[in-house]
Amino acid sequence: MVFAADSGSAKLNPQNNSGESGTATLTKAGDNQTKVVLDVKGGPSGVSQPVHIHKGSCDKLDPKPTYPLSPLVNGKSETTVNASLDSLEKGGYAINGHKSAQEASTYVFCGPIGSM
């Protein structure tokens, strides 16, 4: 059974007219670990899209990723990061996705952690 304090989420909104949107579900996975599961619709089929957790907001992300996530493929990604759920929810972090490894400067979705 998952209690509210053991999980969190982020609403992932489209950026740059990508049409990609979805949700990130964050679940406590230990004292200092969090499982991050992404479910995104509207993206390209079969393309590996880099995804990261950054410090900051979607309008003003720190360009250096704080926690890299497994690439999004066919709208799915699952990663366990070495950070507590509490620190991610209270630390001012956002999850963002890139169009592709070749077009990493183009953001296609973003959502602040704790936005749902």
CSV table of C-alpha atoms in Angstrom, one decimal:
chain,number,residue,atom,x,y,z
A,1,MET,CA,0.0,0.0,0.0
A,2,VAL,CA,1.4,3.4,-1.0
A,3,PHE,CA,0.6,6.3,1.3
A,4,ALA,CA,0.4,9.9,0.1
A,5,ALA,CA,3.7,10.8,1.9
A,6,ASP,CA,5.4,8.0,-0.1
A,7,SER,CA,4.6,9.3,-3.5
A,8,GLY,CA,4.5,12.5,-5.6
A,9,SER,CA,4.0,13.6,-9.1
A,10,ALA,CA,4.6,16.2,-11.8
A,11,LYS,CA,2.4,17.2,-14.7
A,12,LEU,CA,4.5,17.4,-17.8
A,13,ASN,CA,3.4,20.1,-20.1
A,14,PRO,CA,4.3,20.6,-23.8
A,15,GLN,CA,7.1,23.0,-24.8
A,16,ASN,CA,8.0,24.4,-28.2
A,17,ASN,CA,4.8,23.2,-29.8
A,18,SER,CA,5.9,19.6,-29.4
A,19,GLY,CA,2.5,18.2,-28.5
A,20,GLU,CA,4.2,16.0,-25.9
A,21,SER,CA,2.6,15.9,-22.4
A,22,GLY,CA,2.1,13.4,-19.6
A,23,THR,CA,2.9,12.6,-16.0
A,24,ALA,CA,5.8,11.7,-13.8
A,25,THR,CA,5.1,9.6,-10.8
A,26,LEU,CA,7.7,9.7,-8.0
A,27,THR,CA,7.7,7.0,-5.3
A,28,LYS,CA,9.9,6.6,-2.3
A,29,ALA,CA,12.3,3.7,-2.9
A,30,GLY,CA,14.4,3.7,0.2
A,31,ASP,CA,15.7,6.2,2.7
A,32,ASN,CA,17.5,8.3,0.1
A,33,GLN,CA,16.1,7.0,-3.2
A,34,THR,CA,13.2,7.8,-5.4
A,35,LYS,CA,11.7,5.9,-8.3
A,36,VAL,CA,10.7,8.2,-11.2
A,37,VAL,CA,8.3,6.8,-13.8
A,38,LEU,CA,7.4,8.9,-16.8
A,39,ASP,CA,4.3,8.3,-19.1
A,40,VAL,CA,4.3,10.8,-22.0
A,41,LYS,CA,1.9,11.0,-25.0
A,42,GLY,CA,2.4,12.6,-28.4
A,43,GLY,CA,6.1,11.9,-28.8
A,44,PRO,CA,7.9,10.2,-31.7
A,45,SER,CA,7.9,6.4,-32.0
A,46,GLY,CA,11.2,4.7,-31.5
A,47,VAL,CA,13.2,7.8,-30.7
A,48,SER,CA,15.4,7.9,-27.5
A,49,GLN,CA,14.7,11.3,-25.8
A,50,PRO,CA,17.0,12.5,-23.0
A,51,VAL,CA,15.2,13.3,-19.8
A,52,HIS,CA,16.6,15.0,-16.6
A,53,ILE,CA,15.7,16.5,-13.3
A,54,HIS,CA,17.0,20.0,-13.1
A,55,LYS,CA,17.1,22.6,-10.3
A,56,GLY,CA,14.8,25.5,-11.0
A,57,SER,CA,11.5,26.0,-12.7
A,58,CYS,CA,10.4,25.2,-16.3
A,59,ASP,CA,10.9,28.9,-17.1
A,60,LYS,CA,14.3,29.1,-15.6
A,61,LEU,CA,16.1,25.7,-15.5
A,62,ASP,CA,19.7,25.3,-14.3
A,63,PRO,CA,21.3,24.1,-17.6
A,64,LYS,CA,23.2,21.4,-15.8
A,65,PRO,CA,21.1,18.4,-15.0
A,66,THR,CA,21.0,17.4,-11.3
A,67,TYR,CA,19.7,13.9,-11.9
A,68,PRO,CA,19.8,12.2,-15.3
A,69,LEU,CA,16.9,9.9,-16.0
A,70,SER,CA,16.7,6.9,-18.3
A,71,PRO,CA,15.9,8.1,-21.9
A,72,LEU,CA,12.2,8.2,-22.8
A,73,VAL,CA,11.4,5.7,-25.5
A,74,ASN,CA,7.9,5.3,-26.9
A,75,GLY,CA,6.6,7.5,-24.1
A,76,LYS,CA,8.1,5.5,-21.2
A,77,SER,CA,11.0,5.9,-18.8
A,78,GLU,CA,11.8,4.5,-15.4
A,79,THR,CA,14.7,5.4,-13.2
A,80,THR,CA,15.7,5.3,-9.5
A,81,VAL,CA,17.6,8.4,-8.4
A,82,ASN,CA,19.8,8.8,-5.3
A,83,ALA,CA,17.6,11.5,-3.7
A,84,SER,CA,14.8,11.4,-1.2
A,85,LEU,CA,11.3,12.1,-2.4
A,86,ASP,CA,11.1,14.9,0.2
A,87,SER,CA,14.2,16.7,-1.1
A,88,LEU,CA,12.9,16.5,-4.7
A,89,GLU,CA,9.5,17.9,-3.7
A,90,LYS,CA,10.8,20.7,-1.6
A,91,GLY,CA,14.0,21.5,-3.4
A,92,GLY,CA,12.6,23.4,-6.4
A,93,TYR,CA,13.2,20.8,-9.1
A,94,ALA,CA,11.6,20.2,-12.5
A,95,ILE,CA,11.7,17.3,-15.0
A,96,ASN,CA,12.3,18.2,-18.6
A,97,GLY,CA,12.6,16.2,-21.8
A,98,HIS,CA,14.6,16.9,-25.0
A,99,LYS,CA,13.6,16.2,-28.6
A,100,SER,CA,16.5,13.8,-29.2
A,101,ALA,CA,20.2,13.3,-28.3
A,102,GLN,CA,21.0,15.2,-31.5
A,103,GLU,CA,18.6,18.0,-30.8
A,104,ALA,CA,19.1,18.2,-27.0
A,105,SER,CA,18.8,22.0,-27.0
A,106,THR,CA,15.1,21.7,-28.0
A,107,TYR,CA,12.9,21.1,-24.9
A,108,VAL,CA,9.7,19.2,-25.6
A,109,PHE,CA,8.1,19.0,-22.2
A,110,CYS,CA,8.6,20.1,-18.6
A,111,GLY,CA,6.9,19.9,-15.3
A,112,PRO,CA,7.7,21.1,-11.7
A,113,ILE,CA,7.9,18.2,-9.2
A,114,GLY,CA,4.9,18.4,-6.9
A,115,SER,CA,2.7,20.0,-9.6
A,116,MET,CA,-0.2,17.6,-9.4
